[in-house]
Amino acid sequence: MTSDEHTLLNHYNINTLYPTAWPAEKNESDASGDEQSTNMTKRLAHSRSKSRYSALIRNGSDRRSLVPGSEKTGDGIENLVQKDEPDPLGGSDSVVRILRQKGLPVEEDQRLREITWVHSDASTQSLLRGLESLSGSIDQKSASLKVLVESNFERFVRAKTTIDNVYAEMRNQGADTPVAERPRTRSRITSKGSAHFRNSSAQGPFSPRGVDKPLPSDKKKHALVKESEYGVQGIKAPLIEVAVKAEEIWGPALGGRAREETLKSAMASVEECREIFEVGPALSICIKRKDYDSLVDEYRKARRFAEEARATANLASGGRGPLTDSQMYRVIITARMWSGVEKQIDDFKREIWRRLTNVEAPPPPPAGQNTPDEPMALIGLLLELGVEDNPIWFWLLSRYDYLKTKITASFERSRVEIEILRRRLANAEPPPLRTAIVHLKGPRDSASHDKSHHLDTPAVLELWDLIHSSVCYLLSTTGGLLGEVIEFWDKAQAFIDGKTQRTLPTGLNGQSKKHHRLSSDGVKDLQTGFVELIEILRDSVFAFFAEPPIEDVSMLYSPLPSTTPTTPKSAVFAPFAHQDSRFRFDASNPPPPSPKRGEAWEDYAFWPPHANALSGIYYLDKVLNLVGTAAMELGDLRPVSSSSRVQEGLKTLINGTRERCVSALAAAWIRDAEMFHLMETFARPSDRRELTKLPAYFLAFEKAVLSGLDRLVYVPGVASKAGSSILITPPTSTTLKLIRRDFTKTIYVMLSDMIKDAEKRSSRNNTLILQPMDTALLPLNDSLDGAKGKSQSTRLLLTLSNIKYFQADLIPQLITHFETSFSLKIPEETKTIKDALAQIEAKLFKSYTGPSAEKLASTVYNGITSPSWVPTTDRPTELRPYVYEALLLLVYIHTEVSTTAPPLLHAIISHLFERIVGSFLDAIRARTDRYSLPALMQATLDVEFVASTMSQYTTAAAGALQEEVYRELDQRTDKSARARLQKELPDMRAILKKLREGTRGEFACFKRARAKT
């Protein structure tokens, strides 16, 4: 290839002299060149629009490459590397063609055009020939350069000299010379206007000099030295002054237009991105209004905008073309919006987590209304927004911790509050006896049968109410902790079965669906936690009933730690959400412990001091029903029914609590029975005047206690439910033995005290002392017919009548009621009670009849043994005075008994008649002399008159004694006297009849009453 052909190829940057198509790189080169020219034209036009001095600005970039065949790099910068050239070693006329033949990417990597790659497989001989060719080419070029230098040397010297002279003249211009000062000439630069503008600007910040620095001369200003800034100093200051002036005049107008354009562009962008700008404020409004549905919608919208911006940015970074200004502006706005939204959502999520931790169980909705479940709403909101932690599991664990803490804290506080009231009640004076007795009459009074405030004193009832409310708060299924525990398990079971998850959202693109399923380990942990809550609740209740009263009550005045962790809503739990004034006291003076007096209630934390059995039955019945119902509710749940250990614990709770309640009640039962005799005022009811009101009160009291014990032992309100036999076992033999023993003891104690009260006499007036009773204890409807003025005999009669009623009616009723209630026969106790009643009756009968019988006996005995008893006539026709005296005493006794206790009349008069007959026998035997006929007739008249008068009260024993009297008279007389007596009998019968007719009015009470027709 000739040098001309080679020159043509390099000049046109082509590979062959006969191309078939226009090279594509030529189009790119021209396009890039045209684009550069266009950009340069725009910049020049913009510069001209800015200043008229823009023509002086030199544009160094407006330069095209002068090297033919040069190419550009990847960033558009030209270099001196030609696209193709001949092989320097003379092997070929195109290096590129050789490299292409070898398969090397010569267009992508210019380093491959080195000679090393071209001759990578050349031999030594070819390299030596190439070296000779290269040496010849170099010599040829050196000769051409030498000719060029020799032919242009003189021209070069002249140009060099001219340049040096011009530079020296410009450099030395304005140098100091001893030339005289020439007068200053007025030039255009120093015109009036220019001088004024220059002077004004010289004082400002745009002045290139200081105020006191002298200006150089005109020549020196154009010298090419450093001090004159190489000739620019002369025009620099005027240019600056002109620029400042132009800025002052045209700056506001040009700047306003620019700002207008900027604002228009910004407004257009804002209008285009209005929805993006509105997302952040809309989220804030939704959070403040708690409009969670709109919040989720706005968050989804923000997320959609962010994903669109991210996709746009990814397209640009993937090399698919640069972003336009509007796209870039939208991406930036979206990024800033998303940053703010993420911050708001993160803060909102933290608040939701906090609320989910502290949320309490919602109160039960009113009937017919469905209130939204706040925990489920919060969980659904977190799932909708998307979270890393599982909100379902988080809420279940938080709820477990909350319930565990609440159960322990509530029980401990209620236990301390109960102990505080118990101590105050124990240290106070016992209630007056009159008050206690009035409360024991409660079961008999139908008006107060179902009213708890009549059962005991207000202080005792206050403590009972606190105990009941505390146990109710722990074990109630509606509003109590047990209800919250069961509700917690129901929700947990719904999550385990996946029922609740059906209503929960899965989040954007299903990102929260992973949280909808609980792991098997999580399910086991939930079951274990639920069983633990049940055991804590069970142990707390059982400890309250089984353990003695606590000693430490410092919980109410111990200071709380300063770093108390966050607790749900309140530091104390319902029903103690407020500080009750009853439990406020000085920490330095706490309530003293209960005094140890040996009382039975000192061993029971749940029994108020001085409480009677009636109030205990009323409240313990409620408490045991709560315990039994709670155990049944828990026993039906799957984790409990599948665990024999937990079921055994619930069984222990019911049976242990029952036994403790029965023990406490039995002790109070005995104590009340010991006080019951003080209720005796000898006031008689209107329907049965032979009795006092005490038996009816006692019968009602005993039945109420037995019925209450029956409910405590068998818990009928719970035992009737299906499956109750698993948890509620029959009472133990020890419990039934205790009830049997105390039943017998209460009857015996009450009867014994009745006897003591009836037999107690006054040392002065021989009347019963009412200790410490008085008429103030009597209800308004009790008549005062003997409480204060009745004789001892009347009291004994009423007591004896009561005992007879006990024997005949009351005790059989109680025994039947006992055996029916407890399905238990008590023959031994029945025999014991009957024997005791018989002994008591005999003692009371003797106490009443004894004095009268002794007086009758002495009257008869003294009358017969008197020396004046023997008649002075041969035929006596009158009775001796002792007979009338004895019979009148019987009349008095008959009147007293018939008006006080008519059922006892026959037994008492018969007994006294027997004693009279016996006294006749003793007196007849006591006479030492033999009986003459008049004495025999007198004795016969006396005995027959008494016997005929008392014929209605004659008993077998009295008849036998009368026969013995006649035998004794026969033995003490001779035959002649007995024979003559037989002859006198008709006359004696007439005398006897006459005597009876004469005393019919005096002794009419002894006659049999005629039946009314």
mmCIF file of N, CA and C in Angstrom, residues 921 925 959-969 971:
data_model
loop_
_atom_site.group_PDB
_atom_site.id
_atom_site.type_symbol
_atom_site.label_atom_id
_atom_site.label_comp_id
_atom_site.label_asym_id
_atom_site.label_seq_id
_atom_site.Cartn_x
_atom_site.Cartn_y
_atom_site.Cartn_z
ATOM 1 N N LEU A 921 -99.941 -43.155 155.282
ATOM 2 C CA LEU A 921 -99.368 -44.433 155.716
ATOM 3 C C LEU A 921 -98.251 -44.217 156.723
ATOM 4 N N ARG A 925 -98.482 -45.389 160.695
ATOM 5 C CA ARG A 925 -97.449 -46.267 161.239
ATOM 6 C C ARG A 925 -96.674 -45.595 162.387
ATOM 7 N N GLY A 959 -103.465 -45.961 144.577
ATOM 8 C CA GLY A 959 -104.399 -47.000 145.026
ATOM 9 C C GLY A 959 -103.710 -48.038 145.878
ATOM 10 N N ALA A 960 -102.508 -48.434 145.478
ATOM 11 C CA ALA A 960 -101.770 -49.416 146.261
ATOM 12 C C ALA A 960 -101.431 -48.877 147.636
ATOM 13 N N LEU A 961 -101.063 -47.635 147.728
ATOM 14 C CA LEU A 961 -100.745 -47.027 149.016
ATOM 15 C C LEU A 961 -101.998 -46.929 149.895
ATOM 16 N N GLN A 962 -103.141 -46.653 149.267
ATOM 17 C CA GLN A 962 -104.374 -46.547 150.027
ATOM 18 C C GLN A 962 -104.736 -47.910 150.633
ATOM 19 N N GLU A 963 -104.598 -48.968 149.877
ATOM 20 C CA GLU A 963 -104.847 -50.302 150.402
ATOM 21 C C GLU A 963 -103.883 -50.624 151.535
ATOM 22 N N GLU A 964 -102.654 -50.188 151.372
ATOM 23 C CA GLU A 964 -101.674 -50.418 152.429
ATOM 24 C C GLU A 964 -102.078 -49.666 153.699
ATOM 25 N N VAL A 965 -102.682 -48.507 153.536
ATOM 26 C CA VAL A 965 -103.154 -47.747 154.698
ATOM 27 C C VAL A 965 -104.232 -48.535 155.442
ATOM 28 N N TYR A 966 -105.179 -49.096 154.714
ATOM 29 C CA TYR A 966 -106.251 -49.849 155.346
ATOM 30 C C TYR A 966 -105.709 -51.112 156.026
ATOM 31 N N ARG A 967 -104.755 -51.782 155.408
ATOM 32 C CA ARG A 967 -104.175 -52.955 156.045
ATOM 33 C C ARG A 967 -103.477 -52.584 157.357
ATOM 34 N N GLU A 968 -102.787 -51.426 157.306
ATOM 35 C CA GLU A 968 -102.095 -50.986 158.523
ATOM 36 C C GLU A 968 -103.103 -50.667 159.622
ATOM 37 N N LEU A 969 -104.255 -50.072 159.289
ATOM 38 C CA LEU A 969 -105.280 -49.777 160.278
ATOM 39 C C LEU A 969 -105.869 -51.064 160.850
ATOM 40 N N GLN A 971 -104.328 -53.850 161.129
ATOM 41 C CA GLN A 971 -103.338 -54.464 162.010
ATOM 42 C C GLN A 971 -103.267 -53.750 163.361
#
